[in-house]
Short mmCIF file of C-alpha atoms in Angstrom, two decimals:
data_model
loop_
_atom_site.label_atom_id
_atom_site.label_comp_id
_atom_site.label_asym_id
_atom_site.label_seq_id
_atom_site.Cartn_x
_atom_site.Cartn_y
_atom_site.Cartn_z
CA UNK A 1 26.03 108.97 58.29
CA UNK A 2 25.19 107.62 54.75
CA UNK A 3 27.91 106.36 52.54
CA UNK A 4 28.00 105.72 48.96
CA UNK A 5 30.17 102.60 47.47
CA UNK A 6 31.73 102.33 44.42
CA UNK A 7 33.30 99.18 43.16
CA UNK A 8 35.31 98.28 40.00
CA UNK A 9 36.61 94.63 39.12
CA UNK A 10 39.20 93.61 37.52
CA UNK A 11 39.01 89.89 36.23
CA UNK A 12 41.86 88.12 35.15
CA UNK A 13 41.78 84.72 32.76
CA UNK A 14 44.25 82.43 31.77
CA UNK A 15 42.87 81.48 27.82
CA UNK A 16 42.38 77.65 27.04
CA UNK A 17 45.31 77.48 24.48
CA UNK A 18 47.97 74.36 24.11
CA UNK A 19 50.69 77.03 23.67
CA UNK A 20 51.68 80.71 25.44
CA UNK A 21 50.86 83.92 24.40
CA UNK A 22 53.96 84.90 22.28
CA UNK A 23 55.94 81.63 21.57
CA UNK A 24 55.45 78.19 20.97
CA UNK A 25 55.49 76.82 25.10
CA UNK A 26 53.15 74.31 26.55
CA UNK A 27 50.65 75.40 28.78
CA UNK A 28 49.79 72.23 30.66
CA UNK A 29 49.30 72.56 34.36
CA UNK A 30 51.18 70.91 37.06
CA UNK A 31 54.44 69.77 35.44
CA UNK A 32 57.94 70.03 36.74
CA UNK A 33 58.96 73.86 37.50
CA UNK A 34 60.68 75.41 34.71
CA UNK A 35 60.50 72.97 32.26
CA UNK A 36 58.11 74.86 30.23
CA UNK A 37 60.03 77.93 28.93
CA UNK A 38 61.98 79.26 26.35
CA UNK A 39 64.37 82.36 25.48
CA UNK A 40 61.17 84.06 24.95
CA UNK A 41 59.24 83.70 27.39
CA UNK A 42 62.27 84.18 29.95
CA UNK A 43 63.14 87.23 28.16
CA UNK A 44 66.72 86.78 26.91
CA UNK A 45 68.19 89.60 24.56
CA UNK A 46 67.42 89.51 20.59
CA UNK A 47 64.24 87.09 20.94
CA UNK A 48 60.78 88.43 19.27
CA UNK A 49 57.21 87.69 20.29
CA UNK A 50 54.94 86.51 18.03
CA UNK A 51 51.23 86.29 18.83
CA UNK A 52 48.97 83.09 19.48
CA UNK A 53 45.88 83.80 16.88
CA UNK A 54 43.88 81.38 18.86
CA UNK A 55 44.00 83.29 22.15
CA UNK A 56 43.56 86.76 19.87
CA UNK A 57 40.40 85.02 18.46
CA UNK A 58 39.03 84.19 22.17
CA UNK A 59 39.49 87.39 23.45
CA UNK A 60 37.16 88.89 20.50
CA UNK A 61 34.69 86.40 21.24
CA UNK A 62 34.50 87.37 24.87
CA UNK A 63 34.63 90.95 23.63
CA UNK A 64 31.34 90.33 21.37
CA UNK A 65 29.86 88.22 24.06
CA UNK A 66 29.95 91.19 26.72
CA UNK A 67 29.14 93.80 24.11
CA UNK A 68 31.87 95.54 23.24
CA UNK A 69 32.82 97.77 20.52
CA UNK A 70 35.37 95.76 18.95
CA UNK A 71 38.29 97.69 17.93
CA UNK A 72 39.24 98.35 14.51
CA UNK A 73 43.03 98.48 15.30
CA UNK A 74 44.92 97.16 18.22
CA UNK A 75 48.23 96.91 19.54
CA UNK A 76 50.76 96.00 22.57
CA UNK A 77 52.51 98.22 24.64
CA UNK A 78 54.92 97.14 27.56
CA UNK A 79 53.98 97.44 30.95
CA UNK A 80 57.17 98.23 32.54
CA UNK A 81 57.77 97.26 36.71
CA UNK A 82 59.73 95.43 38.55
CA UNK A 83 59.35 92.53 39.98
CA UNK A 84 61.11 88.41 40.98
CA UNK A 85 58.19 87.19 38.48
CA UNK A 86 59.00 89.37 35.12
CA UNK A 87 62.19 88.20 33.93
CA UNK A 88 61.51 90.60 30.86
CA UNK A 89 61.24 93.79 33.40
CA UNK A 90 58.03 94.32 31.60
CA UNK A 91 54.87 92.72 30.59
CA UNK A 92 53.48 92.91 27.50
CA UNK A 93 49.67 94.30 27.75
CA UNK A 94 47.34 96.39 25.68
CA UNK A 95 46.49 99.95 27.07
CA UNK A 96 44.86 102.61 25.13
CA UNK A 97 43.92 100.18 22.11
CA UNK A 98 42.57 97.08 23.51
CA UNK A 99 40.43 94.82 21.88
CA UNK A 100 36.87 95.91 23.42
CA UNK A 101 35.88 99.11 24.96
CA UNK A 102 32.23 100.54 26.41
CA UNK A 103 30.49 96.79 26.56
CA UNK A 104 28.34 95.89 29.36
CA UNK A 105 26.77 93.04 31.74
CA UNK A 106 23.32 92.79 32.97
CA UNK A 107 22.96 91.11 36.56
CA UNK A 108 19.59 90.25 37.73
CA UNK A 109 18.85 90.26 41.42
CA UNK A 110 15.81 89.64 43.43
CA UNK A 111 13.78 90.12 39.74
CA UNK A 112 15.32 93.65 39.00
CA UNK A 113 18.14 93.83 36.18
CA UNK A 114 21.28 96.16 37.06
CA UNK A 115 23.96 97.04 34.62
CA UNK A 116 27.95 96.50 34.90
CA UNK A 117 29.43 98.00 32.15
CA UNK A 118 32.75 96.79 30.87
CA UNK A 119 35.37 99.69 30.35
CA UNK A 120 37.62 97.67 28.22
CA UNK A 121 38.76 93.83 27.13
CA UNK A 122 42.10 93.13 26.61
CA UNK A 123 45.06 90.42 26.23
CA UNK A 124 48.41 89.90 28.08
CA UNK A 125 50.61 87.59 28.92
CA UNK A 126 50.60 85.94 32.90
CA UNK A 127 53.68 86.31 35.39
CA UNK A 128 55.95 83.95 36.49
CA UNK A 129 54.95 82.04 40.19
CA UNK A 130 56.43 82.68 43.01
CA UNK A 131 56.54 79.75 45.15
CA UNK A 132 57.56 80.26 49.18
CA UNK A 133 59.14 77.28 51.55
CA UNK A 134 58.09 76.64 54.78
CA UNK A 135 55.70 74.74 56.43
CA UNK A 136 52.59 76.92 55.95
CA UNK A 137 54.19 78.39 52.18
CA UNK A 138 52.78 81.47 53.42
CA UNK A 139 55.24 84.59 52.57
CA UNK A 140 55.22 85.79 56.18
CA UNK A 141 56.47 82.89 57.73
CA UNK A 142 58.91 81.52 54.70
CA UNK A 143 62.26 80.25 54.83
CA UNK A 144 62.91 81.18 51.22
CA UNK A 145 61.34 81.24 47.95
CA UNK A 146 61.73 80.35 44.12
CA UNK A 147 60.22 80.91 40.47
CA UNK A 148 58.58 78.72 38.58
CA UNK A 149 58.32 80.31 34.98
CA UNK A 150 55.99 77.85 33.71
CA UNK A 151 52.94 80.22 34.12
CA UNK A 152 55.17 82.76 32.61
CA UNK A 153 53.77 83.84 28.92
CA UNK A 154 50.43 81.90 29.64
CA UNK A 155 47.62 83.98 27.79
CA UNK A 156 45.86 86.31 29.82
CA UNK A 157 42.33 88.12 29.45
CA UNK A 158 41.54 91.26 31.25
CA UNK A 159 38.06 92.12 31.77
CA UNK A 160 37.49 95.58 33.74
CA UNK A 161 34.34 97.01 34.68
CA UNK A 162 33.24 100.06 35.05
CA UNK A 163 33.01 101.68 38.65
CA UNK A 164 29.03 100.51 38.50
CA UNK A 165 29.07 98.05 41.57
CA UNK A 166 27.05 99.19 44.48
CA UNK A 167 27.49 96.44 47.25
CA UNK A 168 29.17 92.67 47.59
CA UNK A 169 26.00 90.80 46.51
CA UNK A 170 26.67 92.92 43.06
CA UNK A 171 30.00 92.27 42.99
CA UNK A 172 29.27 88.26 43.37
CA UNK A 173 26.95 88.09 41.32
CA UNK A 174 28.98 90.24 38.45
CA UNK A 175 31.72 87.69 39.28
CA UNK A 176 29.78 84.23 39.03
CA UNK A 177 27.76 85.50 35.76
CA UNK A 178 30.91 86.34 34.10
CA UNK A 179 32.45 82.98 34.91
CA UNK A 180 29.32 81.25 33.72
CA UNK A 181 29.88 83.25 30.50
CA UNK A 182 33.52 82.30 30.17
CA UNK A 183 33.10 78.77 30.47
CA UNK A 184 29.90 78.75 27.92
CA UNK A 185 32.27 80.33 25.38
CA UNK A 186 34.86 77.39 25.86
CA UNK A 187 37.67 79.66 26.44
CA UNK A 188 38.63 78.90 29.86
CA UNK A 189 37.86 76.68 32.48
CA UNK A 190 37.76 79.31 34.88
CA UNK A 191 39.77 76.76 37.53
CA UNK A 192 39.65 79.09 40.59
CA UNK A 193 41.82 76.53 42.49
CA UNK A 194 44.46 76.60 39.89
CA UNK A 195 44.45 80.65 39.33
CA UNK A 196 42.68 80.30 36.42
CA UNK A 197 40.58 82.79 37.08
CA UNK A 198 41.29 85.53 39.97
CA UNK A 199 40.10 89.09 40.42
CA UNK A 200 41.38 92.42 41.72
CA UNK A 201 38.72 94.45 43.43
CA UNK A 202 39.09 98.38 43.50
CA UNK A 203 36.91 99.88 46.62
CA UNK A 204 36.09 103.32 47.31
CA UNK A 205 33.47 104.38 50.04
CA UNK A 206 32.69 108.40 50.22
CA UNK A 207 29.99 109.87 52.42
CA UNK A 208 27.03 110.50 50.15
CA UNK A 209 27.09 114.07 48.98
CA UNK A 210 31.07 114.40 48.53
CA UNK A 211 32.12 114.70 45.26
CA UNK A 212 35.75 112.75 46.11
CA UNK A 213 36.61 109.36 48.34
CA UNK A 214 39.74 110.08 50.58
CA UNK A 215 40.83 107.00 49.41
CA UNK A 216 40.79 104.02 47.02
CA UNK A 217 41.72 100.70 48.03
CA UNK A 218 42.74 97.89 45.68
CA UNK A 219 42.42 94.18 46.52
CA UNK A 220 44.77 91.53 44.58
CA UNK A 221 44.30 88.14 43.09
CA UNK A 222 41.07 86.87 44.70
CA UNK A 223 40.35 83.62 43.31
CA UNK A 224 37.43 82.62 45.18
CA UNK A 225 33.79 83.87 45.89
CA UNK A 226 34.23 83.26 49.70
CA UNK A 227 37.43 85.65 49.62
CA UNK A 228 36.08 88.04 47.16
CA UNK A 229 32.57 88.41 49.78
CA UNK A 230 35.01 88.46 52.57
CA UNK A 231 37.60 91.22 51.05
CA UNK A 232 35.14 93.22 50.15
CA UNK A 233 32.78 93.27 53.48
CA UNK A 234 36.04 94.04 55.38
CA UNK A 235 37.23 96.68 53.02
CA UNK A 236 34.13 98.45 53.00
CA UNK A 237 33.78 98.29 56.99
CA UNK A 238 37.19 99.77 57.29
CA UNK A 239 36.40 102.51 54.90
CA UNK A 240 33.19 103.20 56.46
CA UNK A 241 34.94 103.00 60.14
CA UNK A 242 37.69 105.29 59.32
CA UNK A 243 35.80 107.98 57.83
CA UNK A 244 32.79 108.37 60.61
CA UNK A 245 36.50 108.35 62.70
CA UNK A 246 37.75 111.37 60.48
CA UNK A 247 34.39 113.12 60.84
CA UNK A 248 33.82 112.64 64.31
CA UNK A 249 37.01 114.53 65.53
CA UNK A 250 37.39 116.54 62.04
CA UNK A 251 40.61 115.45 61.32
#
């Protein structure tokens, strides 16, 4: 049975800036929890947001860099969920007028060029981090857990491409381009380690000649190549696995 895969990335990137996306916070990594917030940026009643022109100016540059069409107006919306790391109960993101739309990134592997296009570049502020106790500070086996709302407010660029990725070597070598491109432009240092930089892989596998997938799978906060190769290899096996499964007893 032949299968074709379809794979969309979502990159996320914390913005070299010395303050946060909507007040006047340090960003500096590594200090004391919580000692780098404000009403704002913990959400208390009656504050306002106002927005860091440097990190605004470095996600048009990205946008030019990945050819975009750069909007001629923009805006914020809020991204309403909840969860321990939004104090707000909302994030404040860009939806149906972000900054870049219909750009695109050419990969070249084993001398032939293949095309990623980028649906859309926008800005948003990062999430608190949730921290878990225990002696592996895995959630699973915690004894408890806290915020530290430091990262909260830090400026965040979305990059999401297009459905265009065919297999993992793609998708790696989508990934490792972009970061090269990133860290060229000076506007992030692209510290995997540190969550820096992280992606969120969408995977859908259909049998070749079906115009649907059964199902779409979404894979969070990857933030390295080894676990973006290995996410994706497993997702794609399980996929595959489940619906020669589905076929073979018709289910």
């Amino acid at each position: 049975m032949e299968f074709e895969i379809k794979i969309g990335l979502e990159t996320h990137v914390e913005l070299l800036t010395d303050s946060k996306m909507f007040c006047g916070c340090s960003t500096k990594f590594g200090t004391a929890p919580n000692t780098q917030t404000c009403p704002i940026c913990l959400g208390h009643p009656g504050t306002l947001p106002v927005i860091n022109i440097k990190a605004f100016d470095y996600t048009l540059k990205v946008a030019l860099a990945l050819n975009c069409k750069i909007a001629n107006f923009t805006q914020f919306h809020r991204k309403n969920y909840f969860y321990p790391d939004l104090p707000k109960g909302y994030q404040i993101s860009q939806y149906d007028l972000p900054v870049g739309l219909n750009g695109y990134l050419d990969i070249k592997l084993n001398g032939k060029v293949k095309r990623i296009g980028i649906s859309r570049v926008h800005m948003e502020e990062d999430t608190a981090k949730l921290l878990h106790f225990g002696e592996t500070g895995r959630i699973s086996e915690a004894t408890g857990s806290g915020l530290d709302f430091n990262r909260c407010g830090i400026p965040l660029l979305e990059i999401v491409s297009a459905p265009d990725i065919k297999n993992v070597t793609q998708a790696k070598a989508y990934v490792m381009l972009l970061k090269k491109i990133l860290e060229y432009l000076e506007v992030s240092d692209c510290n995997m380690e540190e969550g820096r930089f992280r992606v969120d892989a969408n995977i859908s596998v259909r049998k070749l000649g079906d115009e649907y997938s059964k199902e779409r799978t979404e894979l969070k906060n990857l933030n390295s190549f080894r676990f973006l190769e290995k996410g994706l290899s497993y997702e794609i096996k399980r996929q595959r696995d489940r619906s020669e499964y589905l076929e073979q007893y018709q289910i």
